[in-house]
PDB file of C-alpha atoms in Angstrom:
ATOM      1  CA  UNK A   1      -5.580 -10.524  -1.905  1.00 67.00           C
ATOM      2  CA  UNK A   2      -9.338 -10.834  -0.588  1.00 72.00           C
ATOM      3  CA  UNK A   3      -8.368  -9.630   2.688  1.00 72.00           C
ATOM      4  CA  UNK A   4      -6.372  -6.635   1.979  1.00 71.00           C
ATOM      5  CA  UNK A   5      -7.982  -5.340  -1.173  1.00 70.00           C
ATOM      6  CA  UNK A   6     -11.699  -5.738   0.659  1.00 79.00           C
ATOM      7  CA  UNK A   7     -11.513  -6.673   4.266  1.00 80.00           C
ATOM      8  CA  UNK A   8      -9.149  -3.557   5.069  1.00 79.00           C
ATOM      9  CA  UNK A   9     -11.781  -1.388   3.567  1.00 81.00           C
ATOM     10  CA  UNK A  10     -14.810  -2.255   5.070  1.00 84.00           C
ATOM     11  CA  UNK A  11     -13.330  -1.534   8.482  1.00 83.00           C
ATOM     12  CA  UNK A  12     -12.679   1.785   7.055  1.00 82.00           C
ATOM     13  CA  UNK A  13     -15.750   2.278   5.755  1.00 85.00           C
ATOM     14  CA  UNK A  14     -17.303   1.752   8.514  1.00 85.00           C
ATOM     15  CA  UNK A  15     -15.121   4.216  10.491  1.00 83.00           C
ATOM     16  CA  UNK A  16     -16.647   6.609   7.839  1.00 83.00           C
ATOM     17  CA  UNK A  17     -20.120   5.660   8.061  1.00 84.00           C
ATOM     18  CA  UNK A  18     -20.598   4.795  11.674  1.00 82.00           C
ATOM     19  CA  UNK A  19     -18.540   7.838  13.684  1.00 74.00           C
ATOM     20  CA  UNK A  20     -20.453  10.731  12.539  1.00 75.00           C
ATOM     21  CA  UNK A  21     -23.746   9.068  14.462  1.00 77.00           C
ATOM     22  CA  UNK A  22     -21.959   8.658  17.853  1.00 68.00           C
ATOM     23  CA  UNK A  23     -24.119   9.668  20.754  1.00 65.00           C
ATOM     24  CA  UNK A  24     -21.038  11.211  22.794  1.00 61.00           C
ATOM     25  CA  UNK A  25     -18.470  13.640  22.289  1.00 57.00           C
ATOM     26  CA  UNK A  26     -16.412  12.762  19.184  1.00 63.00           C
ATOM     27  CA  UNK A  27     -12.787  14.474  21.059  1.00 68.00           C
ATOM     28  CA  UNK A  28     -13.161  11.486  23.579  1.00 72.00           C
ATOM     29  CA  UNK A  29     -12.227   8.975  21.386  1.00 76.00           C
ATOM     30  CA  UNK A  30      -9.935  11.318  18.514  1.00 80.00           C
ATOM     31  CA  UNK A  31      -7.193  11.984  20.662  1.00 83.00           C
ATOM     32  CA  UNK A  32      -6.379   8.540  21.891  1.00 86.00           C
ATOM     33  CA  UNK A  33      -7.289   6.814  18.713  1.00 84.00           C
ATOM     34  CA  UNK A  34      -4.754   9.751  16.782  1.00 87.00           C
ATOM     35  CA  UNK A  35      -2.107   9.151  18.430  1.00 88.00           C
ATOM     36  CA  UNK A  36      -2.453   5.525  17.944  1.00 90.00           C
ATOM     37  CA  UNK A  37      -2.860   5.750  14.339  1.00 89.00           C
ATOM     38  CA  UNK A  38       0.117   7.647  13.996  1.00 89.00           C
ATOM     39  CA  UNK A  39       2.148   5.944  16.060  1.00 91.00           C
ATOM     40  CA  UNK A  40       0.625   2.482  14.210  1.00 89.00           C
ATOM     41  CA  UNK A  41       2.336   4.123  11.174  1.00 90.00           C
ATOM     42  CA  UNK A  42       5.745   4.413  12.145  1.00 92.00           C
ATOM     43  CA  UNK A  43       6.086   0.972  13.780  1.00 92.00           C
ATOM     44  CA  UNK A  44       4.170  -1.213  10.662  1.00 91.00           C
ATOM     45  CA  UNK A  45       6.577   0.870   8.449  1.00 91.00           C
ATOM     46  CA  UNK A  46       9.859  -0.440  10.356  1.00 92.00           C
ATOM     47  CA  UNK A  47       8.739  -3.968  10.765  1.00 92.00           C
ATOM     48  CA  UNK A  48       8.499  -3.965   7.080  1.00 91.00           C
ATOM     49  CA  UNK A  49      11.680  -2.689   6.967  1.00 90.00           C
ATOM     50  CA  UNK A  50      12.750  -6.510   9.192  1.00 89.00           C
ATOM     51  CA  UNK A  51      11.117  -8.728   7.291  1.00 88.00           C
ATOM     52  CA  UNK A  52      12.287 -10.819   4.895  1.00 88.00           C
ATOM     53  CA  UNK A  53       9.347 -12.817   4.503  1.00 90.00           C
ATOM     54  CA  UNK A  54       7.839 -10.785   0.752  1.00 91.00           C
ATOM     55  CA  UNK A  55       4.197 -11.723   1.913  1.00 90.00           C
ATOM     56  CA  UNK A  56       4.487 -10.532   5.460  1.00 90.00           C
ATOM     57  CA  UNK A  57       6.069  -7.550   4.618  1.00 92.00           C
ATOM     58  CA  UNK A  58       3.088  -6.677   1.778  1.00 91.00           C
ATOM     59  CA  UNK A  59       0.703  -7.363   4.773  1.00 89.00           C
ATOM     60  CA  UNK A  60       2.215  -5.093   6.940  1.00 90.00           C
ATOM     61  CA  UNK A  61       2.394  -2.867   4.861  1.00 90.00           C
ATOM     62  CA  UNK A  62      -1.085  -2.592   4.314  1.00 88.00           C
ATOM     63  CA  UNK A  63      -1.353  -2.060   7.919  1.00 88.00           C
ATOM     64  CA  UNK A  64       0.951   1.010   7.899  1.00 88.00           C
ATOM     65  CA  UNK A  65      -1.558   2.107   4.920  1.00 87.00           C
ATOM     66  CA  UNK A  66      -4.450   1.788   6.993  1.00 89.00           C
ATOM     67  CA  UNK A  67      -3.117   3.347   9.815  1.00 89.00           C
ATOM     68  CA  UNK A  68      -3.292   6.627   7.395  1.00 88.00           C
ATOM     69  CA  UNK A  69      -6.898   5.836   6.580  1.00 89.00           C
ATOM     70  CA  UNK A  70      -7.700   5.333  10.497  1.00 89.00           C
ATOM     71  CA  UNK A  71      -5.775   9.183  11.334  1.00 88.00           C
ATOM     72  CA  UNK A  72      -7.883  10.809   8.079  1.00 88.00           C
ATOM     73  CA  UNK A  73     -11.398   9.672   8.854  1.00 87.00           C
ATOM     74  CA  UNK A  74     -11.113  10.434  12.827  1.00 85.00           C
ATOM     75  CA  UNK A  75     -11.317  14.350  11.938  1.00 84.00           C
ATOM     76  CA  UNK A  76     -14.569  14.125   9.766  1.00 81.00           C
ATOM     77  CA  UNK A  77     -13.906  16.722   7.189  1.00 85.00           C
ATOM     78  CA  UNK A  78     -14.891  16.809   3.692  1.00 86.00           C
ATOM     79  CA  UNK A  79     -11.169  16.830   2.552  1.00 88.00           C
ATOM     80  CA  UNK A  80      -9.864  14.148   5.098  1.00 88.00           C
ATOM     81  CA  UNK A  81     -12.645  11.849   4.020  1.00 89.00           C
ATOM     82  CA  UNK A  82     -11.989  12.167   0.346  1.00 89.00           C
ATOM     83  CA  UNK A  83      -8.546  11.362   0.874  1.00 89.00           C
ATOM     84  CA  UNK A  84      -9.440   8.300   3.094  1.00 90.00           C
ATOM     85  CA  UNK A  85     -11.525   7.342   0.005  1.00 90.00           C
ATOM     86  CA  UNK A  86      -9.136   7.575  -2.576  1.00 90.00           C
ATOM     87  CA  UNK A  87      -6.652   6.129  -0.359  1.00 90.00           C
ATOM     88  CA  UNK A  88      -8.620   2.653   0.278  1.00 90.00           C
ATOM     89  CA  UNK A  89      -9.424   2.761  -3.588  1.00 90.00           C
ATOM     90  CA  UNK A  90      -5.914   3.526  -4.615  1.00 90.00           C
ATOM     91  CA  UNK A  91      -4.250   0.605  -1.696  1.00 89.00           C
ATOM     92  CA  UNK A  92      -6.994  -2.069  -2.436  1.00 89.00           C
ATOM     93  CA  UNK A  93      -5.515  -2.217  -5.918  1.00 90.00           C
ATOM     94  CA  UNK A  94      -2.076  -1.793  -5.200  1.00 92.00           C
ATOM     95  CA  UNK A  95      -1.612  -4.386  -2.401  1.00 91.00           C
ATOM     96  CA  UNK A  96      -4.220  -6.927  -4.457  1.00 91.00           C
ATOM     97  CA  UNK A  97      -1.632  -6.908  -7.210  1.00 92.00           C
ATOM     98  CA  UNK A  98       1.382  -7.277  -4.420  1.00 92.00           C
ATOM     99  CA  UNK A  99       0.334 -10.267  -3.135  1.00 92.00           C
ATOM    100  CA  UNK A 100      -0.483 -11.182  -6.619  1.00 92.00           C
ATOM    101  CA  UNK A 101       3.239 -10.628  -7.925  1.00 92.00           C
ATOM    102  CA  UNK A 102       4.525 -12.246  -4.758  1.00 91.00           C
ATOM    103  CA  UNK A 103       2.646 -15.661  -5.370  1.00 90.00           C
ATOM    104  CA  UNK A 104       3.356 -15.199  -8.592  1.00 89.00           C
ATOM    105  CA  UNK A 105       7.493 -15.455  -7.353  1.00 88.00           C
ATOM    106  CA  UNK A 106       6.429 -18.199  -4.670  1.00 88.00           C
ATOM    107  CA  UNK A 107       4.818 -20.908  -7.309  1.00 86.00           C
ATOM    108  CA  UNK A 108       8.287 -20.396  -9.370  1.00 83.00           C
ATOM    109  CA  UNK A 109      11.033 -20.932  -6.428  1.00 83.00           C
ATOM    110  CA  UNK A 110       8.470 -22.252  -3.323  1.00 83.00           C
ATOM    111  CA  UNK A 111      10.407 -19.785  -1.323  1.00 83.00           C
ATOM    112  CA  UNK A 112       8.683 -16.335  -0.174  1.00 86.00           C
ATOM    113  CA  UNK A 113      12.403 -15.375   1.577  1.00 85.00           C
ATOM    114  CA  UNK A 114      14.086 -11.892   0.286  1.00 84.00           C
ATOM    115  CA  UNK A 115      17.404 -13.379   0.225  1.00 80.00           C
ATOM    116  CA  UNK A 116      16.493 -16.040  -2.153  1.00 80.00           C
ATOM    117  CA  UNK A 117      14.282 -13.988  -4.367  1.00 81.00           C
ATOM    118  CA  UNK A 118      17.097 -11.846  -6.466  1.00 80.00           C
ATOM    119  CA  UNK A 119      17.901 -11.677 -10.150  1.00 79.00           C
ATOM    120  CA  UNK A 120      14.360 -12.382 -10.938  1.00 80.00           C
ATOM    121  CA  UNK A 121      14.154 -10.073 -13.484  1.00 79.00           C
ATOM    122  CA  UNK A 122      16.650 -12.307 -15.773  1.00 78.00           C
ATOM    123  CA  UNK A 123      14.179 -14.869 -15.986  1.00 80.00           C
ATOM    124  CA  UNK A 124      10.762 -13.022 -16.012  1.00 82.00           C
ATOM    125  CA  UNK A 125      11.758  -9.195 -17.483  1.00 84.00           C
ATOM    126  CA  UNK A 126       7.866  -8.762 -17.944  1.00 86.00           C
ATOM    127  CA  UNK A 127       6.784  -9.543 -14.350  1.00 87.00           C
ATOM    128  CA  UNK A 128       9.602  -7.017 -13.325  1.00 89.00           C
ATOM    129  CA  UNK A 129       7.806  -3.783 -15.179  1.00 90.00           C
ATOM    130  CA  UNK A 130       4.884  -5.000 -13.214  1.00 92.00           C
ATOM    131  CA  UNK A 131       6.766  -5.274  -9.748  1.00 92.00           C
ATOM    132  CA  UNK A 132       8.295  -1.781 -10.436  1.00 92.00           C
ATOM    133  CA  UNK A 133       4.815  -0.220 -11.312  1.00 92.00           C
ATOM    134  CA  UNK A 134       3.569  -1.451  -8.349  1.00 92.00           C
ATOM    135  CA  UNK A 135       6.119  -0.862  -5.874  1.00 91.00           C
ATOM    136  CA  UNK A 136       6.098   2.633  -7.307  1.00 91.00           C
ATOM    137  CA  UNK A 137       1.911   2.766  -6.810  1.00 91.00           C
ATOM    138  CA  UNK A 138       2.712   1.654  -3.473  1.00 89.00           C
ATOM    139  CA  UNK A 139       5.565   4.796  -2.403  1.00 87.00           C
ATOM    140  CA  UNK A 140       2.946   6.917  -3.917  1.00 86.00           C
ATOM    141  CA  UNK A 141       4.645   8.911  -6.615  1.00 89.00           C
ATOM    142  CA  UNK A 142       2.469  11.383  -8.795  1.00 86.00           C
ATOM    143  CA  UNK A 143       0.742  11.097 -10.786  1.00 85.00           C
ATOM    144  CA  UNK A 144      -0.835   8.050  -9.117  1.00 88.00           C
ATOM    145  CA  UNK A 145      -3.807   8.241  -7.120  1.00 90.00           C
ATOM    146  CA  UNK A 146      -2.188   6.653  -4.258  1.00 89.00           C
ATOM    147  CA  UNK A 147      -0.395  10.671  -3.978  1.00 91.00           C
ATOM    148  CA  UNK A 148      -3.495  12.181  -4.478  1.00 90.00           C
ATOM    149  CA  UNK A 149      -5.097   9.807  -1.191  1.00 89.00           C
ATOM    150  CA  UNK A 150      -1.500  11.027   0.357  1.00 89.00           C
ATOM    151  CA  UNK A 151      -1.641  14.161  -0.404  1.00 90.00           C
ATOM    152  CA  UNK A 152      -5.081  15.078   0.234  1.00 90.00           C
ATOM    153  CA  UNK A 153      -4.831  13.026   3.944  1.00 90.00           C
ATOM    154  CA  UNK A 154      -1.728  14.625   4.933  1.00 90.00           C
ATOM    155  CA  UNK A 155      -3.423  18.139   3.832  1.00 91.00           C
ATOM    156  CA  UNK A 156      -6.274  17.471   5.998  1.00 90.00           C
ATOM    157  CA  UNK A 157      -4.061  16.414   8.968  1.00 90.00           C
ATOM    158  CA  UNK A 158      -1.829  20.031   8.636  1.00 90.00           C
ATOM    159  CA  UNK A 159      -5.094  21.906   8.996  1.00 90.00           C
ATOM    160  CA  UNK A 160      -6.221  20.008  11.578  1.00 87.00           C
ATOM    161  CA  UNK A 161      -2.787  19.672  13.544  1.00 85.00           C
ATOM    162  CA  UNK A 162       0.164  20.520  12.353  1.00 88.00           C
ATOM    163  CA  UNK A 163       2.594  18.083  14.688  1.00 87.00           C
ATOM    164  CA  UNK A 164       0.784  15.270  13.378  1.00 88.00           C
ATOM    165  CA  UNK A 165       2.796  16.118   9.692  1.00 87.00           C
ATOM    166  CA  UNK A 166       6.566  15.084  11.353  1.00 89.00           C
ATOM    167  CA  UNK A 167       4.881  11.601  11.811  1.00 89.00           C
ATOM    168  CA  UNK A 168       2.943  11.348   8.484  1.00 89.00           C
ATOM    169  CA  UNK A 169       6.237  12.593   6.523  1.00 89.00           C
ATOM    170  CA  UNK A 170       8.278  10.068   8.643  1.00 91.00           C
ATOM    171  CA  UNK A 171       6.159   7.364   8.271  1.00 90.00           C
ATOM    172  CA  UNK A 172       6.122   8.371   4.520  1.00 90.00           C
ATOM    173  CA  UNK A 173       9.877   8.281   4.630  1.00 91.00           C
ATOM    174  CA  UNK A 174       9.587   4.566   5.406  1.00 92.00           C
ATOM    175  CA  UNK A 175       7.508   3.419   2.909  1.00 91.00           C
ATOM    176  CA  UNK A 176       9.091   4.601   0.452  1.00 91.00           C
ATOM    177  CA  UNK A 177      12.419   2.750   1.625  1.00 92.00           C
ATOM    178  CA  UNK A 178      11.022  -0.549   1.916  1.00 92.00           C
ATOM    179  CA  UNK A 179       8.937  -0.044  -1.157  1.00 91.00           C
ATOM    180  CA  UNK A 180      12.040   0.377  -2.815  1.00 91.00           C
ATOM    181  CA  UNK A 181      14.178  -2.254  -0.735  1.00 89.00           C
ATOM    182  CA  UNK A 182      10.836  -4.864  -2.089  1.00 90.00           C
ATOM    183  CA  UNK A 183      11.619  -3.984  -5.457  1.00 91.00           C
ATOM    184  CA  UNK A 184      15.294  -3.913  -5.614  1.00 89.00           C
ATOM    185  CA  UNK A 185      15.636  -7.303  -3.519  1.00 86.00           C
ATOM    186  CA  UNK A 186      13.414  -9.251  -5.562  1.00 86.00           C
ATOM    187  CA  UNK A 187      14.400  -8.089  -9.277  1.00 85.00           C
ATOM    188  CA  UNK A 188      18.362  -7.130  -8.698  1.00 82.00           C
ATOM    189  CA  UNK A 189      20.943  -9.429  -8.049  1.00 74.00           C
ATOM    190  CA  UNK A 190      22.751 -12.887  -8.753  1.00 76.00           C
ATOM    191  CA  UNK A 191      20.151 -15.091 -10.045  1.00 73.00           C
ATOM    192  CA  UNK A 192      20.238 -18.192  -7.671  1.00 70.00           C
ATOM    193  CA  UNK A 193      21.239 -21.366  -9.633  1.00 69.00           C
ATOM    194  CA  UNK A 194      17.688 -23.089  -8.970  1.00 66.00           C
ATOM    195  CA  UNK A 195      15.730 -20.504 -10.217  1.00 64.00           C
ATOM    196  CA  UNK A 196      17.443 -20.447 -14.274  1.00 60.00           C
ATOM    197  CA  UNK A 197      15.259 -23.067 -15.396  1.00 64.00           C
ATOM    198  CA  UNK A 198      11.773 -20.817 -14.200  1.00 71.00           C
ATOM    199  CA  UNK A 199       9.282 -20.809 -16.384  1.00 70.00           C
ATOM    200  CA  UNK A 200       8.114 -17.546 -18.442  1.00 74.00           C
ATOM    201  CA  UNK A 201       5.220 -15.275 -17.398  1.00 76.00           C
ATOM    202  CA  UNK A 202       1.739 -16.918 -18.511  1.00 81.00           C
ATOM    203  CA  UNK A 203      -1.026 -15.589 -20.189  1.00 84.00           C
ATOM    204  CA  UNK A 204      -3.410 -15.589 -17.338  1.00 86.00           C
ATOM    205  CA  UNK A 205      -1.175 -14.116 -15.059  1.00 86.00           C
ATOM    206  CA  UNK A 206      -0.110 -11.232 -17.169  1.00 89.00           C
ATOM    207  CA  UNK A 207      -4.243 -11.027 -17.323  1.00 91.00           C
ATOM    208  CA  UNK A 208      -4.172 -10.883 -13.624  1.00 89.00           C
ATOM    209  CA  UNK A 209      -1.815  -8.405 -13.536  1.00 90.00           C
ATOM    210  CA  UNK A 210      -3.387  -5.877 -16.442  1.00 92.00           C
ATOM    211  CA  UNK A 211      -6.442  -6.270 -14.455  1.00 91.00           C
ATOM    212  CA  UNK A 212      -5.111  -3.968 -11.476  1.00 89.00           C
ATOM    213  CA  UNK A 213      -2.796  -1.842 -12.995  1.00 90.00           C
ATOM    214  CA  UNK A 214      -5.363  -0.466 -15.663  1.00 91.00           C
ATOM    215  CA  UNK A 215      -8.081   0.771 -13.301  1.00 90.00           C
ATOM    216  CA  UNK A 216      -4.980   2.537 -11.590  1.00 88.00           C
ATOM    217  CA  UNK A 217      -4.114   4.205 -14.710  1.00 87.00           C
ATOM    218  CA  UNK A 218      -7.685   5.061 -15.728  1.00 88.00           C
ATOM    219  CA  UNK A 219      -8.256   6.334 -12.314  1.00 87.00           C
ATOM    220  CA  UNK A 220      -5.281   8.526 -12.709  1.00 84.00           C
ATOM    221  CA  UNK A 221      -7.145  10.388 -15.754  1.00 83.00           C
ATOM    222  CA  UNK A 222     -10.530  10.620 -13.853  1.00 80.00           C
ATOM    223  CA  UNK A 223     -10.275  11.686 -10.208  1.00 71.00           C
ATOM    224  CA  UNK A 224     -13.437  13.377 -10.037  1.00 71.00           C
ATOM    225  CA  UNK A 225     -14.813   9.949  -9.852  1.00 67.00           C
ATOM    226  CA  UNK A 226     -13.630   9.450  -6.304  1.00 67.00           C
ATOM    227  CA  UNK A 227     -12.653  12.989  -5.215  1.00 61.00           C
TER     228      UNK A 227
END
């Protein structure tokens, strides 16, 4: 949770802070970088689409995510970096309450294996509204500021290039799929027969959980805080 919710963002913070004071030419490192960025975006989206393992696939994930950041603050203009903002704001909550969710699975059955983890919404129905509101955070529908980060990122990188948007709507494309695939793997299903006997959601987790998903919602209502 520490490490993508924090971690992730100070390296692109410092992207932000640190590029604009180069000595040399900014093109010699944009190009390479770019097309690195955007290529890192289509291949973290279809490992995630291999892995079975939930916590892996969260992490990589957040790499795809990043990837987007990387591509937005390499062109240095007042839109891209706003999106880069709100997109760091926006994915430090939604992956913190990922991993969250997927521990949350993991002390239950002491598996973290797609296969095993189906039906859970039998036995927790609560957790499951907060797996689907965050797997939904995570695609980036709107209202949520995740589509806002999106949107305003994938604006920037039309005016700046417009190739680079058959990547960015590709790599899109993908994250939406295994956000889905996530969500529909874990909560759908046969309930295995060791997992019946799981105990409810707790107090402290539901806590947890409320914690992340009402900055998101507040955020939604007041985007001139981070635009």
């Amino acid at each position: 949770m520490v490490l993508a919710a924090i971690l992730l963002k100070l390296g692109g913070y410092g992207i932000i802070r640190i590029h604009p004071t180069l000595p040399y030419q900014p093109t010699l490192i944009i190009y390479p970088t770019m097309a690195i960025s955007l290529w890192g975006i289509i291949m973290a989206g279809m490992t995630c689409l291999r892995k079975t393992d939930i916590k892996a696939l969260i992490a990589y994930s957040s790499v795809g995510h990043m990837a987007f950041v990387v591509s937005a603050t390499l062109i240095q203009t007042p839109q891209s970096i706003s999106g880069a903002i709100t997109m760091m704001i926006a994915h430090g909550l939604t992956s913190s309450m990922l991993f969250c969710l997927a521990n949350m699975l993991y002390e239950r059955t002491h598996t973290r294996t797609l296969l095993s983890l189906r039906g859970m919404h039998k036995t927790t129905p609560l957790m499951t509204l907060f797996w689907l509101t965050a797997s939904l955070m995570n695609l980036a529908i709107p209202p949520t500021i995740n589509f806002m980060g999106e949107m305003k990122t994938m604006t920037a990188m039309y005016n700046w290039s417009p190739t680079t948007m058959l990547l960015m709507a590709t790599g899109t494309v993908i994250v939406a799929t295994y956000s889905l695939q996530m969500f529909l793997s874990t909560q759908q299903g046969h309930l295995e027969k060791n997992f019946k006997e799981t105990y409810p959601t707790h107090t402290r987790e539901l806590l947890t959980l409320m914690m992340h998903t009402t900055p998101m919602i507040m955020l939604i209502m007041t985007m001139q805080l981070i635009s």
